[in-house]
Coordinates of C-alpha atoms in Angstrom, one line a residue:
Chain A
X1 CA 84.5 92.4 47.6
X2 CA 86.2 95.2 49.1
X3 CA 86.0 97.9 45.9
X4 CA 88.7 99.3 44.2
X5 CA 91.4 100.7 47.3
X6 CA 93.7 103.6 47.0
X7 CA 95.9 105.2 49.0
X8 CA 96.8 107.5 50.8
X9 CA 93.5 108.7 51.4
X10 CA 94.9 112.1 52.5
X11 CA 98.5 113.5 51.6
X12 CA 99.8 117.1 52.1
X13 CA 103.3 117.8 50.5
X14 CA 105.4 120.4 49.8
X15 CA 105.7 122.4 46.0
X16 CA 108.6 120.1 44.3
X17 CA 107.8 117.0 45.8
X18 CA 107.3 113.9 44.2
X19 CA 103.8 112.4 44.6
X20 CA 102.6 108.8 44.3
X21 CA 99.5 107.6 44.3
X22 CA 98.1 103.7 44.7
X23 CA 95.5 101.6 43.4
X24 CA 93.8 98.4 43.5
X25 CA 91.1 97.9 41.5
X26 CA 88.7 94.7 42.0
X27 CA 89.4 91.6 41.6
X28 CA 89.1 90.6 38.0
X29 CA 87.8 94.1 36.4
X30 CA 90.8 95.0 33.5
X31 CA 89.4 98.6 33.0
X32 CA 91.4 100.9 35.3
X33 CA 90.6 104.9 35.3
X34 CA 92.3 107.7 36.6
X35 CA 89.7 110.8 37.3
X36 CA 90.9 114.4 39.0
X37 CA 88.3 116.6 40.6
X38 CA 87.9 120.3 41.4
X39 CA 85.9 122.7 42.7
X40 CA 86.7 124.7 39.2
X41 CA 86.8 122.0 36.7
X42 CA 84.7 119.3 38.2
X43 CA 85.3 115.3 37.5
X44 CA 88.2 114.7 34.5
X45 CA 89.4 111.8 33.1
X46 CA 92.9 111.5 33.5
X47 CA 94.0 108.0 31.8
X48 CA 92.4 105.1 31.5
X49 CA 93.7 101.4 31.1
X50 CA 92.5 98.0 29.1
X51 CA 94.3 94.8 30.0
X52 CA 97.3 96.9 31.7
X53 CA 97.9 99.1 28.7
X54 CA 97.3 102.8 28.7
X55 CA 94.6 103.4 25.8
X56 CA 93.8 107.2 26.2
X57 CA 96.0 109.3 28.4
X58 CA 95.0 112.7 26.5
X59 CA 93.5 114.1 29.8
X60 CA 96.8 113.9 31.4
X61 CA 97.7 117.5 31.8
X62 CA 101.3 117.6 31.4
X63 CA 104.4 116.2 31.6
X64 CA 104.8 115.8 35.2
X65 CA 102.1 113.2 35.5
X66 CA 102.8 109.5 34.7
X67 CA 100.6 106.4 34.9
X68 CA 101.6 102.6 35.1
X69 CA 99.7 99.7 35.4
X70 CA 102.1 97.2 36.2
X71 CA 100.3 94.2 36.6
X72 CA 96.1 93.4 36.6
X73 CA 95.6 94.7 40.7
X74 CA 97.5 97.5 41.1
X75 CA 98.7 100.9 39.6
X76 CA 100.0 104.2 40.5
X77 CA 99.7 107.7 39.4
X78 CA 102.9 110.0 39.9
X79 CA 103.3 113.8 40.5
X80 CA 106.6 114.8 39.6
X81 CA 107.4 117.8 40.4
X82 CA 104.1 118.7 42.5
X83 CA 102.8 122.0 42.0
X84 CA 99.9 123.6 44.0
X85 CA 97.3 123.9 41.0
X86 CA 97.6 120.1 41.4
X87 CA 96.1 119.8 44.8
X88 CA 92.6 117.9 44.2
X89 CA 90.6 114.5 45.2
X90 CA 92.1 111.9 42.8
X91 CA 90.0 108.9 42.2
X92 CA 91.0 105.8 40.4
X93 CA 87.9 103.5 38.9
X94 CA 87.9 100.1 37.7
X95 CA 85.1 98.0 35.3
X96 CA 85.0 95.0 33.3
X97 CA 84.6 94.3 30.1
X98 CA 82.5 92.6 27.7
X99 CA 78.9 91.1 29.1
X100 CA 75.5 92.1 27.7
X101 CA 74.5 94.9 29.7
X102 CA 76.6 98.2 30.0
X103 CA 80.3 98.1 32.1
X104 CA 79.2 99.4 35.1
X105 CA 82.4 101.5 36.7
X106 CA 83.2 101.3 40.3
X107 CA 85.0 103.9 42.2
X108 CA 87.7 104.3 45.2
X109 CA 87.3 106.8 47.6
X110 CA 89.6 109.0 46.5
X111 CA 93.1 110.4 47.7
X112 CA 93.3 114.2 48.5
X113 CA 96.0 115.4 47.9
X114 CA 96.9 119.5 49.0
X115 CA 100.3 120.9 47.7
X116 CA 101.5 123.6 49.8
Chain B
X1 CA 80.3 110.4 23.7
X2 CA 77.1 112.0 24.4
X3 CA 76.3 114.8 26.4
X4 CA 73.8 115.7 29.3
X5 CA 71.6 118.4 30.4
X6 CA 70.6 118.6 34.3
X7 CA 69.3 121.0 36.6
X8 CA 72.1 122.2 38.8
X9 CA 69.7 122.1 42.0
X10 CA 66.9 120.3 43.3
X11 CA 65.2 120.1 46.6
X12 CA 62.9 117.2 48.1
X13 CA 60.9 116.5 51.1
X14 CA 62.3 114.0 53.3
X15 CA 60.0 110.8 52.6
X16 CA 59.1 112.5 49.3
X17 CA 59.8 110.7 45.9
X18 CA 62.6 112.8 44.1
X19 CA 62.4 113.2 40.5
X20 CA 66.0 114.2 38.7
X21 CA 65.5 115.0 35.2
X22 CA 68.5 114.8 32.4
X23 CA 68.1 115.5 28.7
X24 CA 70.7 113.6 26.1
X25 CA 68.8 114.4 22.8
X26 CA 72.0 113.4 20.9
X27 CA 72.4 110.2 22.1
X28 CA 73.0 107.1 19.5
X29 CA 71.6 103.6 19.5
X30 CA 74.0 101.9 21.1
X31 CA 74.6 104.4 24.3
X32 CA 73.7 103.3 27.7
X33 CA 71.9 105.9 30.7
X34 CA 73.8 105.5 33.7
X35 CA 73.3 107.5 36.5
X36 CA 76.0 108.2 39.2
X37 CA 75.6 110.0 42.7
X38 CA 78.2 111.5 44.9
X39 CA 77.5 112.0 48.4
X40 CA 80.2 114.8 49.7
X41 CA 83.8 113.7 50.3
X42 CA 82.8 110.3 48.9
X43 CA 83.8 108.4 45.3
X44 CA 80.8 108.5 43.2
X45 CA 78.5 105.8 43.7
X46 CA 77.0 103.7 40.4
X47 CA 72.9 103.8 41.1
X48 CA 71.5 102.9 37.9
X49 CA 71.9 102.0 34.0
X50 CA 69.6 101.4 31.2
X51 CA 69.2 101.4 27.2
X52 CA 65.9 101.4 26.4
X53 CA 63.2 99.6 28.9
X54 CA 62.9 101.3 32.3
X55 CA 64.8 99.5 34.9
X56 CA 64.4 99.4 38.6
X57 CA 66.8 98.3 41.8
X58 CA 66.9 99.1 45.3
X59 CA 68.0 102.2 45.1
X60 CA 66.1 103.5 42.2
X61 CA 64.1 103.9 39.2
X62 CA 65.1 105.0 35.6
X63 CA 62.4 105.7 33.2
X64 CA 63.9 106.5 29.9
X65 CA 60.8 108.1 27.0
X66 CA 60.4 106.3 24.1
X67 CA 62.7 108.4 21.8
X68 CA 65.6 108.1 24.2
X69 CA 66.3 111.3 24.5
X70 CA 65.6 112.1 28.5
X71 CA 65.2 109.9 31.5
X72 CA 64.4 110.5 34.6
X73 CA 66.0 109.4 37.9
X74 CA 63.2 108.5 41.0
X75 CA 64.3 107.8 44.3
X76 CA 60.6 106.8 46.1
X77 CA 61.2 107.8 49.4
X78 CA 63.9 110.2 49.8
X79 CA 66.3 110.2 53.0
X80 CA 68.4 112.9 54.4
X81 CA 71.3 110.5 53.5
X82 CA 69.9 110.5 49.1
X83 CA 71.8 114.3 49.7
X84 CA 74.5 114.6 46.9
X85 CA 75.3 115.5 43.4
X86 CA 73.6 113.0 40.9
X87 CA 75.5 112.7 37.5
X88 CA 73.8 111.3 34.0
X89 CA 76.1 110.3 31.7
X90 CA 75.4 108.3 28.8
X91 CA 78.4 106.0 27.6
X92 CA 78.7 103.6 24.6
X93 CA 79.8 99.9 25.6
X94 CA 81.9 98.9 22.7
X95 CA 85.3 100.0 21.4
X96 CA 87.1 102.9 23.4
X97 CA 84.0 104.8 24.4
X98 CA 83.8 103.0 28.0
X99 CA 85.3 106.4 29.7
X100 CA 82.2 108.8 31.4
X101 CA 82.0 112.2 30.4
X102 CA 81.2 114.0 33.1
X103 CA 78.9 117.6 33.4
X104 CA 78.3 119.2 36.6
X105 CA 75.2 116.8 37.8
X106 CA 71.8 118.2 40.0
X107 CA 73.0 118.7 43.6
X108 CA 69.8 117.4 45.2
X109 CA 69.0 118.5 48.7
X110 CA 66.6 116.3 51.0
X111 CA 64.9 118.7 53.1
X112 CA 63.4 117.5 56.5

């Protein structure tokens, strides 16, 4: 399996800018998660996704962000407009659910993103 | 959810078992032990889970005391490459707790 895929790996945009970020989780997990790290604040949850549908987006930190989930393998998470204070590594996680044991999560690499 | 006490640093002998504590004395019946590592400018990487037994994999081992309230991480035979921040987070499996809470983790340095 190739893990959960996002890109771009590495984005550098100006203040203003719309910002989009992909993801694929893996095949057959229906648990997406959008995280946001920092030096300052560490690993947060952004918004996370059962069966396509958002089911807690209270980390989201304002307005200007948006998550979809359009179909089972792919969603995005949009910057819009991009401020510096949002530069950070953004990863995106999937799981499944259900089974006996706990729902191990799987994460992408991460795309950095650096407003200037 | 949870939470989790770790050491914020730890250092280890190359070829040296490394022992990462990580106290959840509030943690309920039905929350799981997972332990999480990331190696710098990587996604964290899933290690190890458990509930109650101590479990072991090719990475690791996870012995978790009888009351549930700590566990400990052992990596055997620690590499250069076992460098990184290790998270414990403990995470219910049912209804909307399947999001990690994460604290800051034990950055663990393998010395040669």
């Amino acid at each position: 399996d190739a893990g959960v895929i996002q890109s771009p790996r590495h984005e550098v945009t100006e203040m203003g800018q719309e910002v989009t970020l992909r993801c694929k989780p893996i095949s057959g997990h229906n648990s997406l998660f959008w995280y946001r790290q920092t030096m300052m604040r560490g690993l947060e949850l952004l918004i996370y996704f059962n069966n396509n549908v958002p089911i807690d987006d209270s980390g989201m930190p304002e307005d200007r962000f948006s998550a979809k989930m359009p179909n089972a393998s792919f969603s995005t998470l949009k910057i819009q407009p991009s401020e510096p204070r949002d530069s950070a590594v953004y990863f995106c996680a999937s799981t499944t659910l259900g089974g006996s044991s706990g729902n191990t999560i799987y994460f992408g690499e991460g795309s950095w993103l650096t407003v200037v | 959810d949870a939470k989790t006490t770790q050491p914020p640093s730890m250092d280890c002998a190359e070829g040296r078992a490394a022992n990462l504590p990580c106290n959840h004395s509030t943690i309920s019946g039905n929350e799981y032990v997972y332990w999480y590592r990331q190696i710098h400018s990587q996604g964290p990487q899933y290690i190890i889970h458990g509930l109650k037994n101590n479990e072991t994999n090719e990475m690791a081992s996870l012995i978790i005391t009888e009351d549930r309230k700590s566990s400990t991480l052992i990596l055997p035979h620690a590499t250069l490459r076992d460098t990184a921040v290790y998270y414990c987070i403990v995470r219910g499996r049912a209804g909307n707790n399947r999001k990690l809470i994460w604290g800051l983790g034990t950055s663990l340095a393998v010395n040669p």
